[in-house]
Each structure stands twice: as C-alpha cells, then as structure tokens.
Tab-separated table of C-alpha atoms in Angstrom:
chain	number	residue	atom	x	y	z
A	1	MET	CA	5.709	56.097	36.941
A	2	THR	CA	3.797	54.300	34.242
A	3	SER	CA	5.538	54.017	30.917
A	4	LEU	CA	3.733	55.586	27.969
A	5	VAL	CA	5.272	53.028	25.647
A	6	ASP	CA	3.414	49.700	25.299
A	7	PRO	CA	5.554	46.645	26.039
A	8	PRO	CA	6.468	44.679	22.947
A	9	GLY	CA	4.154	41.788	22.245
A	10	PRO	CA	5.193	38.281	21.253
A	11	VAL	CA	7.171	38.121	18.037
A	12	PRO	CA	5.204	36.186	15.385
A	13	PRO	CA	7.009	33.235	13.817
A	14	PRO	CA	8.535	33.960	10.432
A	15	ARG	CA	6.497	32.960	7.441
A	16	PRO	CA	7.830	30.089	5.336
A	17	THR	CA	9.744	31.339	2.340
A	18	ALA	CA	10.413	29.789	-1.040
A	19	ALA	CA	13.895	28.894	0.188
A	20	ASP	CA	12.393	26.995	3.125
A	21	SER	CA	10.155	25.048	0.743
A	22	ARG	CA	13.144	24.145	-1.447
A	23	LEU	CA	15.117	22.991	1.592
A	24	ARG	CA	12.207	20.797	2.680
A	25	SER	CA	11.936	19.327	-0.815
A	26	VAL	CA	15.641	18.515	-0.853
A	27	GLY	CA	15.343	16.995	2.620
A	28	VAL	CA	12.462	14.741	1.584
A	29	ARG	CA	14.391	13.525	-1.474
A	30	TYR	CA	17.451	12.856	0.662
A	31	VAL	CA	15.453	10.792	3.174
A	32	LEU	CA	13.586	9.007	0.357
A	33	VAL	CA	16.807	7.870	-1.333
A	34	TRP	CA	18.214	6.817	2.018
A	35	GLU	CA	15.066	4.808	2.887
A	36	LEU	CA	14.912	3.132	-0.534
A	37	GLU	CA	18.532	2.054	-0.184
A	38	LYS	CA	17.708	0.576	3.208
A	39	LEU	CA	14.675	-1.251	1.791
A	40	LEU	CA	16.655	-2.722	-1.101
A	41	ALA	CA	19.220	-4.065	1.366
A	42	GLN	CA	16.652	-5.833	3.565
A	43	TRP	CA	15.966	-9.538	3.118
A	44	ARG	CA	12.204	-9.093	3.615
A	45	THR	CA	11.983	-6.661	0.685
A	46	ARG	CA	13.996	-8.950	-1.581
A	47	THR	CA	11.939	-11.965	-0.524
A	48	ALA	CA	8.676	-10.158	-1.269
A	49	ALA	CA	9.955	-9.077	-4.697
A	50	LEU	CA	11.154	-12.599	-5.508
A	51	LEU	CA	7.812	-14.062	-4.442
A	52	CYS	CA	5.927	-11.609	-6.658
A	53	LEU	CA	8.231	-12.315	-9.593
A	54	LEU	CA	8.279	-16.124	-9.483
A	55	GLY	CA	5.070	-16.952	-7.610
A	56	PRO	CA	2.636	-16.694	-10.556
A	57	ALA	CA	4.793	-18.885	-12.817
A	58	ALA	CA	5.137	-21.474	-10.037
A	59	PHE	CA	1.349	-21.403	-9.597
A	60	VAL	CA	0.710	-21.993	-13.308
A	61	ILE	CA	3.253	-24.845	-13.442
A	62	ALA	CA	1.634	-26.470	-10.399
A	63	VAL	CA	-1.796	-26.266	-12.055
A	64	LYS	CA	-0.460	-27.887	-15.234
A	65	LEU	CA	1.362	-30.656	-13.369
A	66	THR	CA	-1.503	-31.563	-11.042
A	67	GLY	CA	-4.240	-31.209	-13.642
A	68	THR	CA	-6.566	-29.534	-11.127
A	69	VAL	CA	-7.923	-26.007	-11.264
A	70	PRO	CA	-9.059	-23.702	-8.425
A	71	ALA	CA	-12.680	-23.998	-9.528
A	72	ASP	CA	-13.980	-22.440	-6.316
A	73	THR	CA	-12.307	-19.114	-7.155
A	74	LEU	CA	-13.367	-16.417	-9.585
A	75	PHE	CA	-12.092	-17.307	-13.102
A	76	GLY	CA	-10.393	-20.393	-11.649
A	77	ARG	CA	-12.353	-22.801	-13.829
A	78	TRP	CA	-11.165	-20.976	-16.979
A	79	ILE	CA	-7.484	-20.961	-16.085
A	80	ASN	CA	-6.593	-23.662	-18.641
A	81	ASP	CA	-8.772	-22.095	-21.326
A	82	SER	CA	-7.283	-18.604	-21.313
A	83	GLY	CA	-3.938	-17.401	-20.051
A	84	ILE	CA	-5.425	-14.071	-19.016
A	85	ALA	CA	-7.408	-15.869	-16.321
A	86	THR	CA	-4.138	-16.372	-14.407
A	87	PRO	CA	-3.615	-12.727	-13.343
A	88	LEU	CA	-7.255	-12.532	-12.269
A	89	VAL	CA	-6.970	-15.644	-10.088
A	90	VAL	CA	-3.724	-14.339	-8.586
A	91	LEU	CA	-5.365	-10.954	-8.002
A	92	GLY	CA	-8.235	-12.656	-6.195
A	93	PHE	CA	-5.840	-14.498	-3.865
A	94	ALA	CA	-3.699	-11.397	-3.293
A	95	ALA	CA	-6.717	-9.208	-2.545
A	96	ALA	CA	-8.037	-11.729	-0.038
A	97	TRP	CA	-4.856	-12.681	1.799
A	98	GLY	CA	-1.614	-11.485	0.215
A	99	PHE	CA	-1.682	-7.694	-0.009
A	100	PRO	CA	-2.009	-6.915	3.734
A	101	ALA	CA	0.960	-9.164	4.555
A	102	LEU	CA	3.169	-7.934	1.689
A	103	ILE	CA	2.430	-4.319	2.598
A	104	ALA	CA	2.650	-4.564	6.381
A	105	VAL	CA	5.995	-6.360	6.439
A	106	VAL	CA	7.647	-3.160	5.156
A	107	ALA	CA	5.302	-0.244	5.922
A	108	GLY	CA	4.748	-1.438	9.489
A	109	ASP	CA	8.478	-1.402	10.207
A	110	LEU	CA	9.624	1.950	8.796
A	111	PHE	CA	9.043	4.048	11.912
A	112	SER	CA	9.050	1.443	14.671
A	113	ALA	CA	12.453	0.134	13.550
A	114	GLU	CA	13.965	3.487	14.583
A	115	ASP	CA	12.361	3.056	18.019
A	116	HIS	CA	13.631	-0.509	18.275
A	117	TYR	CA	17.229	0.511	17.552
A	118	ASP	CA	16.854	3.865	19.401
A	119	THR	CA	18.130	5.857	16.427
A	120	TRP	CA	15.671	8.784	16.472
A	121	LYS	CA	18.006	10.797	18.713
A	122	THR	CA	20.751	10.369	16.142
A	123	ILE	CA	18.973	11.031	12.857
A	124	LEU	CA	16.768	13.882	14.110
A	125	THR	CA	19.780	15.909	15.226
A	126	ARG	CA	20.911	16.210	11.617
A	127	SER	CA	19.982	19.096	9.354
A	128	GLN	CA	16.775	17.343	8.264
A	129	GLY	CA	13.641	18.082	10.297
A	130	ARG	CA	10.871	15.758	11.367
A	131	TRP	CA	8.712	16.547	8.342
A	132	SER	CA	11.485	15.482	5.952
A	133	PHE	CA	11.864	12.138	7.693
A	134	PHE	CA	8.120	11.562	7.951
A	135	ALA	CA	7.391	12.452	4.316
A	136	GLY	CA	10.439	10.555	3.026
A	137	LYS	CA	9.491	7.389	4.888
A	138	VAL	CA	5.866	7.573	3.753
A	139	VAL	CA	6.859	8.084	0.105
A	140	ALA	CA	9.293	5.159	0.412
A	141	ALA	CA	6.514	2.937	1.774
A	142	PHE	CA	4.147	3.978	-1.035
A	143	SER	CA	6.887	3.434	-3.639
A	144	TYR	CA	7.398	-0.094	-2.340
A	145	VAL	CA	3.653	-0.821	-2.495
A	146	ILE	CA	3.363	0.450	-6.073
A	147	ALA	CA	6.436	-1.546	-7.145
A	148	ILE	CA	5.107	-4.751	-5.565
A	149	VAL	CA	1.673	-4.434	-7.194
A	150	VAL	CA	3.133	-3.612	-10.627
A	151	LEU	CA	5.666	-6.465	-10.395
A	152	LEU	CA	3.034	-9.011	-9.366
A	153	ALA	CA	0.642	-7.827	-12.082
A	154	ALA	CA	3.283	-7.986	-14.825
A	155	SER	CA	4.586	-11.407	-13.796
A	156	SER	CA	1.037	-12.811	-13.546
A	157	ILE	CA	0.036	-11.585	-16.998
A	158	ALA	CA	3.305	-12.791	-18.526
A	159	ALA	CA	3.089	-16.224	-16.854
A	160	GLY	CA	-0.476	-16.751	-18.016
A	161	LEU	CA	0.101	-15.715	-21.618
A	162	LEU	CA	3.428	-17.529	-22.028
A	163	LEU	CA	2.477	-20.784	-20.296
A	164	LEU	CA	-1.256	-21.071	-21.000
A	165	GLY	CA	-1.858	-19.212	-24.267
A	166	ASN	CA	-3.681	-16.116	-25.467
A	167	ARG	CA	-7.189	-17.414	-26.108
A	168	PRO	CA	-10.253	-15.230	-25.353
A	169	LEU	CA	-11.633	-15.075	-21.821
A	170	ILE	CA	-15.128	-15.994	-20.659
A	171	GLY	CA	-16.574	-13.101	-18.653
A	172	LEU	CA	-18.740	-13.225	-15.532
A	173	SER	CA	-21.919	-12.887	-17.602
A	174	GLY	CA	-20.898	-15.653	-20.013
A	175	ASN	CA	-19.715	-13.097	-22.530
A	176	VAL	CA	-16.612	-13.787	-24.617
A	177	ILE	CA	-13.925	-11.127	-24.151
A	178	PRO	CA	-11.281	-10.888	-26.916
A	179	ILE	CA	-7.724	-11.314	-25.712
A	180	GLY	CA	-6.722	-7.707	-26.361
A	181	SER	CA	-9.657	-6.350	-24.368
A	182	ALA	CA	-9.116	-8.978	-21.658
A	183	ILE	CA	-5.475	-7.919	-21.184
A	184	GLY	CA	-6.519	-4.280	-20.902
A	185	ARG	CA	-9.213	-5.085	-18.351
A	186	ALA	CA	-6.809	-7.251	-16.362
A	187	ALA	CA	-4.260	-4.432	-16.235
A	188	LEU	CA	-6.984	-1.982	-15.179
A	189	SER	CA	-8.099	-4.442	-12.490
A	190	TRP	CA	-4.625	-4.486	-10.964
A	191	LEU	CA	-4.444	-0.704	-11.200
A	192	SER	CA	-7.789	-0.383	-9.399
A	193	VAL	CA	-6.499	-2.103	-6.237
A	194	LEU	CA	-3.623	0.363	-5.771
A	195	PRO	CA	-5.662	2.915	-3.741
A	196	SER	CA	-6.767	0.232	-1.280
A	197	CYS	CA	-3.206	-1.075	-1.021
A	198	LEU	CA	-1.985	2.450	-0.251
A	199	ALA	CA	-4.721	2.696	2.402
A	200	PHE	CA	-3.341	-0.436	4.097
A	201	ALA	CA	0.146	1.077	3.888
A	202	ALA	CA	-1.117	4.232	5.609
A	203	ILE	CA	-2.719	2.115	8.334
A	204	ALA	CA	0.559	0.240	8.832
A	205	VAL	CA	2.453	3.546	9.063
A	206	LEU	CA	-0.007	4.845	11.668
A	207	LEU	CA	0.273	1.686	13.757
A	208	SER	CA	4.057	1.798	13.434
A	209	VAL	CA	4.139	5.377	14.754
A	210	LEU	CA	1.648	4.799	17.571
A	211	SER	CA	2.828	1.394	18.815
A	212	ARG	CA	6.573	1.923	18.247
A	213	SER	CA	6.658	-1.853	17.742
A	214	SER	CA	7.220	-3.549	14.380
A	215	LEU	CA	5.583	-6.772	15.568
A	216	THR	CA	2.455	-4.946	16.696
A	217	ALA	CA	2.176	-2.846	13.549
A	218	ILE	CA	2.759	-5.741	11.146
A	219	GLY	CA	0.560	-8.200	13.030
A	220	SER	CA	-2.296	-5.729	13.475
A	221	THR	CA	-2.314	-4.761	9.795
A	222	VAL	CA	-2.375	-8.399	8.682
A	223	ALA	CA	-5.095	-9.212	11.226
A	224	LEU	CA	-7.141	-6.279	9.954
A	225	GLY	CA	-6.852	-7.542	6.386
A	226	LEU	CA	-8.010	-11.026	7.379
A	227	THR	CA	-10.874	-9.600	9.444
A	228	LEU	CA	-12.091	-7.565	6.492
A	229	GLN	CA	-11.943	-10.643	4.290
A	230	PHE	CA	-14.155	-12.593	6.685
A	231	ALA	CA	-16.448	-9.589	7.092
A	232	GLY	CA	-17.083	-9.679	3.344
A	233	LEU	CA	-18.639	-13.104	3.766
A	234	VAL	CA	-21.250	-11.833	6.250
A	235	ASP	CA	-24.613	-10.882	4.800
A	236	GLY	CA	-26.376	-7.682	5.772
A	237	ILE	CA	-23.371	-5.401	6.390
A	238	ASN	CA	-22.647	-4.308	2.820
A	239	PRO	CA	-23.087	-0.578	3.607
A	240	VAL	CA	-20.422	-0.894	6.315
A	241	ILE	CA	-18.043	-2.870	4.112
A	242	ARG	CA	-18.059	-0.085	1.511
A	243	LEU	CA	-16.510	2.263	4.079
A	244	LEU	CA	-13.628	-0.064	4.955
A	245	PRO	CA	-10.124	0.358	3.468
A	246	GLY	CA	-10.284	-2.907	1.547
A	247	SER	CA	-13.579	-2.168	-0.186
A	248	GLY	CA	-11.829	-1.475	-3.483
A	249	LEU	CA	-9.936	-4.763	-3.602
A	250	LEU	CA	-12.879	-6.589	-5.173
A	251	ALA	CA	-14.442	-3.723	-7.136
A	252	TRP	CA	-12.728	-4.842	-10.355
A	253	HIS	CA	-15.257	-7.660	-10.812
A	254	GLY	CA	-17.592	-5.246	-12.576
A	255	LEU	CA	-15.116	-4.829	-15.439
A	256	PHE	CA	-15.806	-8.398	-16.599
A	257	ALA	CA	-19.614	-8.279	-16.500
A	258	GLN	CA	-21.901	-7.496	-19.408
A	259	PRO	CA	-22.620	-4.632	-19.296
A	260	ALA	CA	-19.615	-3.511	-17.272
A	261	PHE	CA	-20.169	-1.353	-14.176
A	262	THR	CA	-17.558	0.840	-12.525
A	263	GLU	CA	-19.375	2.578	-9.665
A	264	PRO	CA	-17.733	0.338	-7.001
A	265	LEU	CA	-14.319	1.261	-8.438
A	266	TRP	CA	-14.817	4.997	-7.889
A	267	THR	CA	-16.362	4.408	-4.476
A	268	GLY	CA	-13.344	2.314	-3.492
A	269	VAL	CA	-10.955	5.044	-4.659
A	270	ALA	CA	-12.769	7.707	-2.610
A	271	VAL	CA	-12.891	5.530	0.515
A	272	ALA	CA	-9.218	4.576	0.177
A	273	ALA	CA	-8.227	8.234	-0.227
A	274	ALA	CA	-10.098	9.122	2.961
A	275	TRP	CA	-8.266	6.361	4.857
A	276	VAL	CA	-4.883	7.453	3.465
A	277	PHE	CA	-5.276	11.115	4.420
A	278	GLY	CA	-6.877	10.298	7.764
A	279	CYS	CA	-4.257	7.772	8.858
A	280	LEU	CA	-1.311	9.854	7.663
A	281	GLY	CA	-2.748	12.940	9.351
A	282	LEU	CA	-3.017	11.098	12.671
A	283	ALA	CA	0.448	9.601	12.211
A	284	TRP	CA	2.006	13.025	11.580
A	285	HIS	CA	0.114	14.543	14.527
A	286	SER	CA	1.558	11.893	16.840
A	287	PHE	CA	5.062	11.894	15.343
A	288	SER	CA	5.444	15.698	15.312
A	289	ARG	CA	4.592	15.926	19.003
A	290	ARG	CA	6.662	13.012	20.201
A	291	ASP	CA	9.195	13.899	22.870
A	292	ILE	CA	12.608	12.853	21.589
A	293	ALA	CA	15.520	14.188	23.611
A	294	GLY	CA	17.990	16.197	21.551
A	295	SER	CA	15.736	16.425	18.485
A	296	SER	CA	14.277	19.432	16.766
A	297	ARG	CA	10.643	19.817	15.713
C-alpha cells in the first residue's frame, strides 16, 4: 500500500548565525597570534627585519667610504646631494630584486611547513576549523609584509636624512623638489608598492598550498619576481606588463616628474587587488577540499 505521506527530503544545512561569526572571528585572532609568535621566533624573520633595519645605513656608509655613487640607477647620481635620494635608490633595488625574496621566505613557508612536519592532522582536530587557520595564516603573512615594507622605508629615510643631509631633491624632469615635499613623496612611493607586495605574498601562499613544499613555493616566487624584472626590459610588451603582479612596483616614478602623473599607481593597485583575491580564492579552494585524515572541514 502506497503511503499518502511524502518521505522527508534532505535536511538543509543550518544558516550561519551571529554566534558562528563571532566564533570564527575569535578563531582567526587565535591563529593569527599563534602564527605571529611563530614568525617572531624564526631566524629567517629576524634576519629579514635586521637586514631592513641596518641595510640602508650600511649602504649609505659604503657610498661615503668608496666615494662612488650608483649612477646607473634612478636618483643614484643625486645620492650625495640629497639625503632623500637614499630611500628612492633603496626602493628601486628592493622593487627589482629584494621584495620577492623577502616576501617569499616567509609567505611561501606558512602552509607547506605544516605539510613538511605533518602537523595538519594535529592542529585541524582542535576546535578551530580550516577557515580560521587559513585566514589567520594569510593575515599573518600580510602583517609581515606590511611590517617589512614600513621598516625598510623608515630606516631608508632616516639613514639618508641623518647621514647625507636634508637638501632639496632634483626630480626626474629637472625640477627642484623642496625637502618637505620630497619626504612626503618618498613615503607615498613606499606606500604605493604595498599592493604589489601583497600580491606576491598571495602568490607565495597559493604556491605553498598547492606544492606543499617550502622550497618550491619560495623558489618559484623569487623566480617569478626576477622574470618580471627582466620582462620589464623587453620592448613591445608594455600592455602585458601592466597586468602582472609587479606592475605597481615602479609606478611611483610619476610622483617625481613635472607635472606628476598617478594613473600607473591606480592601475597597479587594481591589478594587485585582482591577483590577491584570485590567488587567495584558488588557495582556499584547494585547502578547503584537501583530504586530511582526522580533520574537520
């Protein structure tokens, strides 16, 4: 006899509540504090911070002792004439070679280190879910990147002004920029590279999740940075270069022209944001579906 009562259908999953959101927020903060403590205890993080703190002063002292200037670099010929040229020369070197390495050495190791030591089965059985660990690690990586850029910018500006003086700066169009305006533009220049640096951090996180190997993630991110640097020297591919994650690392040049132009800055920010969201979205898609015995999604 056929039942007149329809069989019950599948029970829909419960909707997230405000309490669930608060628990997730607490979980992310817990993982963030835990990851920052781990980063501060690592020798690579301390070495990178020490290099950013003392490197610019060592560079200025070397220039003064040798009597030679990096004339083949932007603002290099003016380094003895204005102390504010120092942070711009350092920024040029960091944008070309330094940032990918400083970023990858930490961001490329955050997820793959857990695979190397086989600790996912341990930490994912705690009360914190995968999203808390993913978001906490990403925020820790971004916090490190911001701290490194700010530290290097501050030490470069301080080294230049204290060791070389506070005379006006000669701009890219031959215009004289007063020291107050030059300091402001230098600070804005360092701020403008942050989106691209965060894009490289997101790439390192993605490679760390996909490869599960710190060496692969770090090496690939550094190789990508060097490849983009060489690509910038090739004529005829400028439209392609503007879509790459490092396109905003050189956009600050327009701040020192007369008249100043900022369109490349905003383009670099938009491109970097697309890379950040795209890479983190792919990283979360892979990490959330990874089969880890004994863990909860």
